[in-house]
Coordinates of C-alpha atoms in Angstrom, one line a residue:
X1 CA -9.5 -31.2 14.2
X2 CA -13.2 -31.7 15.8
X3 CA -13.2 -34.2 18.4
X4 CA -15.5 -34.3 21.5
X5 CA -15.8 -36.0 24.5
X6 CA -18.9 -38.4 24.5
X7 CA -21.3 -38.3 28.0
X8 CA -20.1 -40.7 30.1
X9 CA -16.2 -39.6 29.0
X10 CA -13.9 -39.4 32.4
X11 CA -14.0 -36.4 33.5
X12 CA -10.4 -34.8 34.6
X13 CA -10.0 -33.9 38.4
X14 CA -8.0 -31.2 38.7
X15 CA -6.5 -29.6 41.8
X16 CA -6.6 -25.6 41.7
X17 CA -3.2 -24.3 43.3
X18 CA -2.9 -20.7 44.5
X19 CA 0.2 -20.3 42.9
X20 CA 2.5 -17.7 45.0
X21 CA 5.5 -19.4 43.7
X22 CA 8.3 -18.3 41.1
X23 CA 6.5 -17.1 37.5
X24 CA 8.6 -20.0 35.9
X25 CA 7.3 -22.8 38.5
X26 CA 3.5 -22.1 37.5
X27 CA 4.0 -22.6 34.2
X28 CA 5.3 -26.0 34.9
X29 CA 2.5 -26.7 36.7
X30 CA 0.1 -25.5 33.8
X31 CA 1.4 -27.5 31.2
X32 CA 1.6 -30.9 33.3
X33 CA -2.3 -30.0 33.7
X34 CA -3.0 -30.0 29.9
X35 CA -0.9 -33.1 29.0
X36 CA -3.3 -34.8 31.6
X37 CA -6.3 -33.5 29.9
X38 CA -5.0 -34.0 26.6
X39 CA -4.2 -37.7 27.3
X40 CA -7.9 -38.5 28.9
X41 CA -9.5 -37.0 25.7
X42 CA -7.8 -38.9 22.6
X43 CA -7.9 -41.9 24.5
X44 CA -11.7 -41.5 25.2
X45 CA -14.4 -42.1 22.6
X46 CA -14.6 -39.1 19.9
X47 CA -16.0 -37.8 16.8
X48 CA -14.3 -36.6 14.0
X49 CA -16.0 -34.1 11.4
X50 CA -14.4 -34.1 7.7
X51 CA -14.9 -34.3 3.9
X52 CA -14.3 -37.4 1.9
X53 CA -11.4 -37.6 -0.3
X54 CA -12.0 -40.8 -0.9
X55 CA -13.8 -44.1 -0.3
X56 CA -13.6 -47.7 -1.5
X57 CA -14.6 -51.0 0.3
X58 CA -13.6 -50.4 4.0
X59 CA -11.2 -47.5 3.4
X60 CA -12.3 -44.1 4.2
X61 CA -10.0 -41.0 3.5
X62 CA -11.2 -37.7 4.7
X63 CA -9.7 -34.4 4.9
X64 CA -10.1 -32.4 8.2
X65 CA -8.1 -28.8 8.7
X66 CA -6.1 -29.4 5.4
X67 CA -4.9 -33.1 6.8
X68 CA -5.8 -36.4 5.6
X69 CA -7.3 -39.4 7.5
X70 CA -6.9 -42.6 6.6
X71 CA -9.8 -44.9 8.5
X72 CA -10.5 -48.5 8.0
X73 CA -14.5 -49.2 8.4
X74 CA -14.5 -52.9 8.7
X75 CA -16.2 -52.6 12.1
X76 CA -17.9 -49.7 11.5
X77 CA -22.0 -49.1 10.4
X78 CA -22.6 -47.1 7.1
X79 CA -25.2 -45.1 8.8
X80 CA -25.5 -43.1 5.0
X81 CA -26.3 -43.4 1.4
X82 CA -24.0 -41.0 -0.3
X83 CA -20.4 -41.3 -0.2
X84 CA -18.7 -39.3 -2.6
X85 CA -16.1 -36.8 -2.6
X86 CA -16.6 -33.9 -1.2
X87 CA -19.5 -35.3 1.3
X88 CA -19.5 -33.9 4.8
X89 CA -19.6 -36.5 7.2
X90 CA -19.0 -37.3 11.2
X91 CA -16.8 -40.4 12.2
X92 CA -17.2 -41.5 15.7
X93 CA -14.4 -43.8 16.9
X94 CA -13.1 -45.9 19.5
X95 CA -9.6 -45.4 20.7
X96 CA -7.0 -43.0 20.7
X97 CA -6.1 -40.4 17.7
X98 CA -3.0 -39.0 18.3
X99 CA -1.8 -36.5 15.6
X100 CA -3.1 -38.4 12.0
X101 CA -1.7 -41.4 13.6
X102 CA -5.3 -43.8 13.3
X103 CA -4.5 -47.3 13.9
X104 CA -5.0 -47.2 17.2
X105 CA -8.8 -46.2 16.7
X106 CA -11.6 -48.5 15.5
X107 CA -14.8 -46.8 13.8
X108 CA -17.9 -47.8 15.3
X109 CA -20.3 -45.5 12.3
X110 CA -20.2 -42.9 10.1
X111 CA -23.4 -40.6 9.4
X112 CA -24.2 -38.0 7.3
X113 CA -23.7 -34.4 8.3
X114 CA -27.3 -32.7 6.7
X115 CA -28.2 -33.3 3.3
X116 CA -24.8 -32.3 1.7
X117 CA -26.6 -29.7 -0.3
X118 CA -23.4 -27.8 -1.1
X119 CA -22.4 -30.3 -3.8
X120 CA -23.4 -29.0 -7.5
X121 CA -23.7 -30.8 -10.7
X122 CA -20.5 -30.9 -12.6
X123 CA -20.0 -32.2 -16.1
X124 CA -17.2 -34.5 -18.4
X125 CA -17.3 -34.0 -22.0
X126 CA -15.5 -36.1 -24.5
X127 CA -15.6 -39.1 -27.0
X128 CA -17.1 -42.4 -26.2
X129 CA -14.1 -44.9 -25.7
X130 CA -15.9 -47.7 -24.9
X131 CA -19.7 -48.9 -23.4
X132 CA -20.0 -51.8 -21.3
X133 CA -23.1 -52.6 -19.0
X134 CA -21.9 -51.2 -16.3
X135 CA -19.5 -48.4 -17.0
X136 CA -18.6 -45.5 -20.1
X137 CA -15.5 -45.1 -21.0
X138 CA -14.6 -41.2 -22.5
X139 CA -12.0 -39.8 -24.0
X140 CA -11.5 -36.0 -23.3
X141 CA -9.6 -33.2 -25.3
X142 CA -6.4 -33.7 -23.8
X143 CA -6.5 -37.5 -24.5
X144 CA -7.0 -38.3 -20.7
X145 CA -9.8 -41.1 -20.8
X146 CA -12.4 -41.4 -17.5
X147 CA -14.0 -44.4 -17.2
X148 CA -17.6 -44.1 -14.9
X149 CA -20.2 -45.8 -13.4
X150 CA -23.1 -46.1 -15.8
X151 CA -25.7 -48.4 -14.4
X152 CA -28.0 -46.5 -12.7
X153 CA -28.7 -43.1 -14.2
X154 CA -30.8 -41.5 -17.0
X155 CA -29.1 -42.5 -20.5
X156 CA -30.0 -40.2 -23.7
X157 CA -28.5 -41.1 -27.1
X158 CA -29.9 -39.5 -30.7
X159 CA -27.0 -40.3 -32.7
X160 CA -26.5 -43.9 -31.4
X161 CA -23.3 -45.7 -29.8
X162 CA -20.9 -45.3 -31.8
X163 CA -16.9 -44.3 -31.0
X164 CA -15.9 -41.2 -31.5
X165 CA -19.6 -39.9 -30.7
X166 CA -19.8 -37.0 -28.1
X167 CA -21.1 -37.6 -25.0
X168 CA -22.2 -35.4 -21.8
X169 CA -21.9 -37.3 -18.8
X170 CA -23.3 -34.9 -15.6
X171 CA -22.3 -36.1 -12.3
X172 CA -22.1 -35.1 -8.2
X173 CA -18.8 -35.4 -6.9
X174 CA -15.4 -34.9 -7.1
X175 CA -12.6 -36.7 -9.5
X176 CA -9.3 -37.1 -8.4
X177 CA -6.7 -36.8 -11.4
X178 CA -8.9 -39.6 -13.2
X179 CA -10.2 -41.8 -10.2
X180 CA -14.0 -41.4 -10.8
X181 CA -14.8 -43.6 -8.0
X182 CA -16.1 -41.3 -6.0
X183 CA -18.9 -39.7 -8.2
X184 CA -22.7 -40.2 -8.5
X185 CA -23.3 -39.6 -12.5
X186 CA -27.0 -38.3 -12.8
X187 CA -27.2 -38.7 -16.9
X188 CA -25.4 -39.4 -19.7
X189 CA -26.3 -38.0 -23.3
X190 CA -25.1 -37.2 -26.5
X191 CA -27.9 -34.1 -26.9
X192 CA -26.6 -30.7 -25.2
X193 CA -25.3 -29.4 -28.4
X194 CA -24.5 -26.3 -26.3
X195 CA -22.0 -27.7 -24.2
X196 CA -20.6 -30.2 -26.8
X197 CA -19.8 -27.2 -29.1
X198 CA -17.8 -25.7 -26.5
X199 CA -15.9 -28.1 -25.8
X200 CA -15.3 -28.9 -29.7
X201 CA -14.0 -25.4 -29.8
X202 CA -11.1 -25.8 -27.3
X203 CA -9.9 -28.9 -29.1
X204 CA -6.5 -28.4 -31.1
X205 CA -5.7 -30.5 -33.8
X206 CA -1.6 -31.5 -34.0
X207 CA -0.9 -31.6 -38.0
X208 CA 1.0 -34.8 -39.3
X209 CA 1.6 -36.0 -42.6
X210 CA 1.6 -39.6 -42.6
X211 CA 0.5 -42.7 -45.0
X212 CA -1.9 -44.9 -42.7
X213 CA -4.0 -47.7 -43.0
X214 CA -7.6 -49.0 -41.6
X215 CA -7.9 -51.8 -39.7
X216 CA -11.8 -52.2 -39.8
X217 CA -14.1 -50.6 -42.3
X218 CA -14.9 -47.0 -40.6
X219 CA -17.0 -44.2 -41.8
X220 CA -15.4 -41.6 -43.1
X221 CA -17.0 -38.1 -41.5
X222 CA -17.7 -34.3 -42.9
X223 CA -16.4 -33.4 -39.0
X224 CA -14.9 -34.8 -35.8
X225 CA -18.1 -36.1 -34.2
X226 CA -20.4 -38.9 -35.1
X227 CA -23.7 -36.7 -36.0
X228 CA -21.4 -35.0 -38.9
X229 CA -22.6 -36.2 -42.3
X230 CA -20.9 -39.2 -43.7
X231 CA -18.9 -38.3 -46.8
X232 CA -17.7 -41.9 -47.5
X233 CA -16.1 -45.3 -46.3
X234 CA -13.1 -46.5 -46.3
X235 CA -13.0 -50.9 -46.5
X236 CA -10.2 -52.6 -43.9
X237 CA -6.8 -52.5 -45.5
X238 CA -7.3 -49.3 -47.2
X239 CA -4.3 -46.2 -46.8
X240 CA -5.1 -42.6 -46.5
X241 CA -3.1 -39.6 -45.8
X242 CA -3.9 -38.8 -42.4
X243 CA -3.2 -34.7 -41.9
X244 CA -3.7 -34.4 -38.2
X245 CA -4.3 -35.7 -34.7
X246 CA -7.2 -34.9 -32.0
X247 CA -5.9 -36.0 -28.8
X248 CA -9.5 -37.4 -28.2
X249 CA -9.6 -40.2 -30.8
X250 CA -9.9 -38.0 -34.0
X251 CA -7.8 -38.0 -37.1
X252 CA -7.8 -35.7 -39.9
X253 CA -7.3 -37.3 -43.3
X254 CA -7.1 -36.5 -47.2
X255 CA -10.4 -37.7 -48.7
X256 CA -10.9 -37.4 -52.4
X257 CA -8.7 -34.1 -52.2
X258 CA -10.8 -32.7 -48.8
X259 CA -10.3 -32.5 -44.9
X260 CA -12.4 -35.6 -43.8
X261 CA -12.3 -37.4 -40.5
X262 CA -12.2 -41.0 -39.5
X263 CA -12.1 -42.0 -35.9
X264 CA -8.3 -42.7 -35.0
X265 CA -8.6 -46.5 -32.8
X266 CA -8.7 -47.9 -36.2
X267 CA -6.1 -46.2 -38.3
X268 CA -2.2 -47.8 -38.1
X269 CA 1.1 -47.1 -39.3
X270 CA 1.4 -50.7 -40.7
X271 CA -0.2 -52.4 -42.9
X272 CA -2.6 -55.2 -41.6
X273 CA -2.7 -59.3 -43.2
X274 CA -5.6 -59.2 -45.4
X275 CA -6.5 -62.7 -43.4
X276 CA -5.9 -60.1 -40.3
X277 CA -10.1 -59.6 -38.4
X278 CA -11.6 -56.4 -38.3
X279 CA -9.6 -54.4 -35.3
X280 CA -8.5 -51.4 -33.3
X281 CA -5.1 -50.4 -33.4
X282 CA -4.4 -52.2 -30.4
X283 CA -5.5 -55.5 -31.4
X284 CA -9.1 -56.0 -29.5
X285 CA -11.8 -56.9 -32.4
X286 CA -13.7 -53.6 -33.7
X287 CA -16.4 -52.3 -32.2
X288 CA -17.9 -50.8 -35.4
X289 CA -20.3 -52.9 -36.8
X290 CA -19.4 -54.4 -40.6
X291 CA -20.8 -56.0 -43.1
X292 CA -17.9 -57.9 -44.6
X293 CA -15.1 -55.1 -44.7
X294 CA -17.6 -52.1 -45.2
X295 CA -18.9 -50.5 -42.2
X296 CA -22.8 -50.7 -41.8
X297 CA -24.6 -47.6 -43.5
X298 CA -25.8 -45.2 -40.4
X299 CA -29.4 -43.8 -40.4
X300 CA -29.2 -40.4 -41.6
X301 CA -31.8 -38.0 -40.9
X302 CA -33.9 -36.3 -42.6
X303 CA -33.7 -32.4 -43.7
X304 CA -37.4 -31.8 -44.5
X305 CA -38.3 -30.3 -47.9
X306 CA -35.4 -27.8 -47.8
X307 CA -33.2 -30.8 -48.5
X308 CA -34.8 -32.3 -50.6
X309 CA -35.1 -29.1 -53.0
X310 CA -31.2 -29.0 -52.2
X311 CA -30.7 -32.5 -53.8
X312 CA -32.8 -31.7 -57.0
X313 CA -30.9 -28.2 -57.6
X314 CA -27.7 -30.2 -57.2
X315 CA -28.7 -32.7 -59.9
X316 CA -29.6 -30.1 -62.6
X317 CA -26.6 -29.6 -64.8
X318 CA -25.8 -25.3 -65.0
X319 CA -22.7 -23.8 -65.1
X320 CA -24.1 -20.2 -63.5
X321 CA -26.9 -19.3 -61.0
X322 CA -28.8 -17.9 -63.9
X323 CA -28.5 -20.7 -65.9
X324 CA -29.7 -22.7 -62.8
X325 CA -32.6 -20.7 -62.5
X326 CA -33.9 -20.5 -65.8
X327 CA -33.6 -24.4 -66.3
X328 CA -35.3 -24.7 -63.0
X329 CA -38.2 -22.1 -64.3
X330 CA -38.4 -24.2 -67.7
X331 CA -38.9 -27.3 -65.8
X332 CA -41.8 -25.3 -63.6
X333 CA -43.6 -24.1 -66.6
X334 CA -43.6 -27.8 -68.5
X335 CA -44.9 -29.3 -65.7
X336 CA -48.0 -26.9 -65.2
X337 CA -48.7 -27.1 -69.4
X338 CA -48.9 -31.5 -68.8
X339 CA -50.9 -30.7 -65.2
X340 CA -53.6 -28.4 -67.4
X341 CA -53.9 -30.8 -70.1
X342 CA -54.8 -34.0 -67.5
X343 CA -58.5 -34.8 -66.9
X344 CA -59.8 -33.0 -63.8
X345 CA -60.1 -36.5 -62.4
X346 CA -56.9 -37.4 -62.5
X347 CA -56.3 -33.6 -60.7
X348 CA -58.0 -35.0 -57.9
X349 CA -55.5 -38.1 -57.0
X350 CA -53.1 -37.6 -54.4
X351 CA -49.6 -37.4 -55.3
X352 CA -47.9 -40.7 -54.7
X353 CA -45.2 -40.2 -51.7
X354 CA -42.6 -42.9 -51.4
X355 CA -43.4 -46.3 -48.9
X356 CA -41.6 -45.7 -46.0
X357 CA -40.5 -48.7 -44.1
X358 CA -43.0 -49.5 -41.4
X359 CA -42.2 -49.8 -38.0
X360 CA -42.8 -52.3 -35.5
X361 CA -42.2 -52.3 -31.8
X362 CA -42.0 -55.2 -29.2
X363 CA -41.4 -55.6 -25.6
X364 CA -38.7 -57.9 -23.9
X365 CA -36.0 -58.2 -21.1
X366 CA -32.4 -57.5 -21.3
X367 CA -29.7 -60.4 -21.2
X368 CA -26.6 -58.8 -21.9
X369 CA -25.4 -55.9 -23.5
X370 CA -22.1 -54.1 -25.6
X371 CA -21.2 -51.7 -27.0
X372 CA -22.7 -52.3 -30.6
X373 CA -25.6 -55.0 -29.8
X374 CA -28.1 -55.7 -27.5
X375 CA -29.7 -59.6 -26.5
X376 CA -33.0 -59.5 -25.2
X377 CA -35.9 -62.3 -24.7
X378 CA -39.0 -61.9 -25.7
X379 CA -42.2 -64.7 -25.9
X380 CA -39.2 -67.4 -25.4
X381 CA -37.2 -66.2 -28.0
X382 CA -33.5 -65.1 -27.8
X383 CA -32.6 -62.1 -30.2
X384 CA -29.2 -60.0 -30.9
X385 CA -29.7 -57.3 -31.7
X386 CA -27.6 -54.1 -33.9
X387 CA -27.9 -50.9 -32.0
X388 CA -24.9 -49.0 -32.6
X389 CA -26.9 -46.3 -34.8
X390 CA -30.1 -46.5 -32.7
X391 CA -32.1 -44.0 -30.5
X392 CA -31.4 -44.4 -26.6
X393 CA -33.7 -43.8 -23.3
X394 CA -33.3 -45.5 -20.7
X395 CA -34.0 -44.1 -17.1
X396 CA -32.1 -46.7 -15.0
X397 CA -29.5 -47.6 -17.4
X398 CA -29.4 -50.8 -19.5
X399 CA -29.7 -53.5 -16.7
X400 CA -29.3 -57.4 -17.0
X401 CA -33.2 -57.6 -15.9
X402 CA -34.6 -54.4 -17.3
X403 CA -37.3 -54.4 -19.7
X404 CA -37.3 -53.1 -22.8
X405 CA -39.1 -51.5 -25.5
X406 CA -37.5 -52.4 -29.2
X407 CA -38.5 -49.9 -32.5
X408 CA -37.3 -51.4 -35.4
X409 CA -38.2 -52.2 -39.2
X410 CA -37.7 -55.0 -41.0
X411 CA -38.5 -58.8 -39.6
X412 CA -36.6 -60.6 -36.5
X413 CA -36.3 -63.7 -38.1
X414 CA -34.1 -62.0 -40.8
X415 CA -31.6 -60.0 -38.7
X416 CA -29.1 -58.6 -41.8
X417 CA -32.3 -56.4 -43.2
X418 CA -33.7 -55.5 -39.3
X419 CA -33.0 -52.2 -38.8
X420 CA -33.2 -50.8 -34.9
X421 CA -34.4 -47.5 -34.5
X422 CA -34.5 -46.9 -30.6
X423 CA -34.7 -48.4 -27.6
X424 CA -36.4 -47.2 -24.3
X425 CA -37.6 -48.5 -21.1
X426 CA -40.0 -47.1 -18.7
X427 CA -39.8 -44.2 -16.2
X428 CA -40.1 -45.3 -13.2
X429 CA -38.6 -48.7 -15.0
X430 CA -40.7 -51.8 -13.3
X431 CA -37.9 -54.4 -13.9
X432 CA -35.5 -52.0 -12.3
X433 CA -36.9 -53.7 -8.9
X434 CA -35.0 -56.6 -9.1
X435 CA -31.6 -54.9 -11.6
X436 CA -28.9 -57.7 -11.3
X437 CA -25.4 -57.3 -10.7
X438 CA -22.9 -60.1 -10.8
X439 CA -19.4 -59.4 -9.4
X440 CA -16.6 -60.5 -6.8
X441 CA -16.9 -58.7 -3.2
X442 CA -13.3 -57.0 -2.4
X443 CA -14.4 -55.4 0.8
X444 CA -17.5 -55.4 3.1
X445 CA -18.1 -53.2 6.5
X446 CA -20.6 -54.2 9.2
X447 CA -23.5 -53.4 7.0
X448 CA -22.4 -53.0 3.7
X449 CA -20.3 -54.9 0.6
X450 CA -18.3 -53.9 -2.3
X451 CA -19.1 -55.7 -5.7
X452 CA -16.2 -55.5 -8.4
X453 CA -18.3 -55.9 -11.4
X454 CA -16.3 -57.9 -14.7
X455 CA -16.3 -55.1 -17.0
X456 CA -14.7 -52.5 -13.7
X457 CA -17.5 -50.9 -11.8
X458 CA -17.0 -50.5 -8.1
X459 CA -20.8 -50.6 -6.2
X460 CA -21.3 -50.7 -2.5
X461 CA -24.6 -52.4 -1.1
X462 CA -26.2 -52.4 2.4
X463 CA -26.7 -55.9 3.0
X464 CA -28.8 -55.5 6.5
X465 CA -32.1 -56.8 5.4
X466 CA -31.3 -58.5 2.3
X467 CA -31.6 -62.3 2.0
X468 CA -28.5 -63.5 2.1
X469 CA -28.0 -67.2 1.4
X470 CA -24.0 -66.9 1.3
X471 CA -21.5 -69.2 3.7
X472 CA -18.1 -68.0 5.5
X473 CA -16.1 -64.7 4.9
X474 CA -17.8 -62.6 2.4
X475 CA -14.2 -61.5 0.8
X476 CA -13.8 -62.7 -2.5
X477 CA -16.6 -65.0 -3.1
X478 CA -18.6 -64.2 -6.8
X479 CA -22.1 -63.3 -6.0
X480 CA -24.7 -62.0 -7.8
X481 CA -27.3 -59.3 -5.9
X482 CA -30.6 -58.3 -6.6
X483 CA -31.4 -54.5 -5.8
X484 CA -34.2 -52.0 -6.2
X485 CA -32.8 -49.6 -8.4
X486 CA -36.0 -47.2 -8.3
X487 CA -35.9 -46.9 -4.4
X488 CA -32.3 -45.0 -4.8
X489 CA -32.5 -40.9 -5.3
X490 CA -30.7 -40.1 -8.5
X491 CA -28.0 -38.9 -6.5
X492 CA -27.2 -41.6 -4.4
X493 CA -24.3 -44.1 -4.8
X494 CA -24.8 -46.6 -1.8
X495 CA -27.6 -48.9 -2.4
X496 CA -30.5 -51.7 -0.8
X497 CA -29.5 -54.6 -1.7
X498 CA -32.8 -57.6 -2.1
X499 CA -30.9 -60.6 -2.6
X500 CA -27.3 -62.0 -2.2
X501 CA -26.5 -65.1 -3.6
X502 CA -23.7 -67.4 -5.0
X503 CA -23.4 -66.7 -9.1
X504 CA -24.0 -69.0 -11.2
X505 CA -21.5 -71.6 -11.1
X506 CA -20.0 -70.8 -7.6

């Protein structure tokens, strides 16, 4: 354990004895000597150095020579803007430590020892669980789920938010068993097919051979991941053979006499009431989108010409590669006999290509935000938007507050037909100055508070310098806080608050 004496400590008069007594007497004298030295020095001001093991509100665990410390920070200034596990940091206390025995020691600050360089960037991988404004929910290979922080770092989705899609999510820190409190994530994306592929590869499938039955209409895949081909749908109330189990949220089924997959949440052992809504397995409504008891058609991409070639061969009727081949050749050759026998002015027209949908774009601010749809204002208008199957970048997260760019075809005043294709604010992100976060306090120190967000995200603010227009004991009161998101590092976890004041309502 480090602890110093601070200037000013009481210095420990000792008398020097020329000690021509007995061997055994001196040794008495010695140790009486270092209890008196030992006693000035714990109960003198000190300084501990350790690594955090843990912090949440005013609690502060460290670990110091392969012991735990358990310090309560409600007096004590938050003199840094990282605390996560595995940070270096000095404690400097009041009081007297004795052993790991700290309640007779009151924190006056914490600081940061150097920059904490020595922390790397780790990543999660698994299916997406759930998506709420705040926080991502993931499911990993051996069914363990980690819920995270998601509000403040660089999103990237290509094949939309959808369950069962895999996700990336790169974060500083440390997790304990699955407390992810502690962690900073950096990004989040579905597009580092490298590491996703690795991870597919460790996965083991447990075979079954069981009749079940959807309770929402679900999209039934070519693999175990939401950018696989979709093969088919299956409409709520349907049964299928499922063959085998992916701890992360996958299930193997019999489709039209093939391996197929179909996200797990929403297939059950019993049979669900036809009057029964659209639901996971345990009862919450669905979070894939439907139109009636089908699930909505996802955007699939295009191949290029290679495709399309593959699509025609497929439709020609031949029962060998030969066969193919010549009716393909026979088909080449009729169709440069009719292009020779066409007047050269019709030679000269441009070969009609089919209309593809054009796109619009518009600009507004976010109001709340799910898993599947997004609300945003725009000119005065409300809209609710589908977004399950569209493009994602955002590099603050999706903030009540942000702005917004929508690309979409189709018309906003006829939402079944509007299709989203992506949606992207800017880098740094403008409206990010005044992100909003609405949430109970559990904890504060002298300088900072803990918001408890509704949907489970745990952020701590410095509130020296903020407006604050609350009354009385900060503990438990519903506020909402207005904070500069684009004056934080990426790394950081401890942020400026702007604003505190009462939520709506309070």
């Amino acid at each position: 354990m480090k602890k110093h004496i601070k200037d000013g400590a009481v210095i420990t008069a000792g008398i020097v004895f020329i000690c021509a007594l007995a061997l055994t007497g001196c040794k008495k004298e010695e140790q009486k000597t270092e209890e008196r030295k030992t006693e000035i020095i714990v109960e003198s001001e000190g300084q501990m150095e350790g690594t955090i093991v843990s912090f949440e509100g005013k609690t502060l665990v460290v670990k110091e020579a392969g012991e735990d410390y358990t310090f309560d920070l409600s007096n004590a200034s938050v003199n840094t803007r990282n605390m996560r596990a595995g940070d270096e940091l000095v404690i400097y206390y009041d009081g007297k430590l004795k052993d790991k025995d700290t309640s007779k020691v009151t924190v006056t600050s914490i600081e940061d020892i150097g920059e904490n360089a020595h922390q790397t960037e780790k990543q999660a991988v698994g299916t997406l669980a759930d998506l709420t404004e705040n926080t991502i929910t993931i499911r990993q290979n051996n069914g363990e789920e980690l819920r995270f922080n998601s509000n403040n770092c660089q999103h990237e989705f290509k094949n939309g938010i959808r369950e069962g899609n895999w996700v990336v999510v790169s974060y500083i820190g440390e997790i304990n068993g699955s407390d992810t409190k502690n962690v900073t994530v950096i990004k989040i994306t579905d597009n580092d097919p490298n590491i996703v592929k690795k991870e597919q590869k460790k996965m083991t499938i447990k075979t079954v051979k069981e009749k079940v039955y959807t309770t929402a209409g679900v999209h039934v895949r070519e693999s175990y991941t939401t950018d696989s081909k979709v093969v088919g749908s299956l409409a709520k109330g349907s049964s299928v053979v499922r063959t085998g189990e992916c701890k992360n949220g996958w299930s193997r089924i019999q489709y039209k006499s093939k391996d197929a997959y179909v996200y797990g949440e929403y297939l059950t052992l019993k049979k669900p009431k036809e009057d029964a809504p659209a639901a996971k397995t345990n009862g919450e409504p669905a979070a894939t989108v439907q139109i009636g008891d089908e699930p909505e058609p996802v955007m699939q991409k295009q191949e290029g010409k290679a495709k399309k070639e593959g699509e025609m061969q497929a439709q020609i009727p031949a029962s060998t590669e030969g066969e193919m081949q010549a009716q393909i050749s026979a088909q080449e050759e009729e169709a440069q006999t009719e292009e020779e026998q066409q007047p050269k002015e019709e030679e000269q027209e441009e070969t009609e290509s089919p209309v593809q949908p054009q796109k619009h774009t518009f600009t507004g601010t976010v109001l709340e935000v799910n898993m599947n749809t997004l609300t945003v204002k725009a000119k005065g208008e409300e809209y609710t938007l589908n977004i399950a199957d569209a493009e994602h970048e955002y590099a603050n997260g999706i903030q009540t507050g942000n702005t917004v760019t929508i690309t979409y075809t189709g018309s906003l005043e006829d939402s079944d037909n509007l299709l989203v294709i992506k949606v992207q604010d800017s880098d740094p992100n403008e409206a990010a100055k005044d992100a909003q976060y609405v949430g109970v306090i559990v904890d504060a120190t002298m300088n900072t508070l803990t918001l408890q967000t509704e949907d489970g995200a745990s952020m701590t603010f410095i509130k020296d310098g903020a407006k604050n227009s609350l009354d009385g004991d900060l503990d438990g009161q519903k506020v909402k806080i207005i904070a500069d998101m684009t004056a934080s590092e990426t790394d950081e976890n401890i942020f400026q608050a702007k604003r505190i004041e009462p939520a709506d309502g309070e």
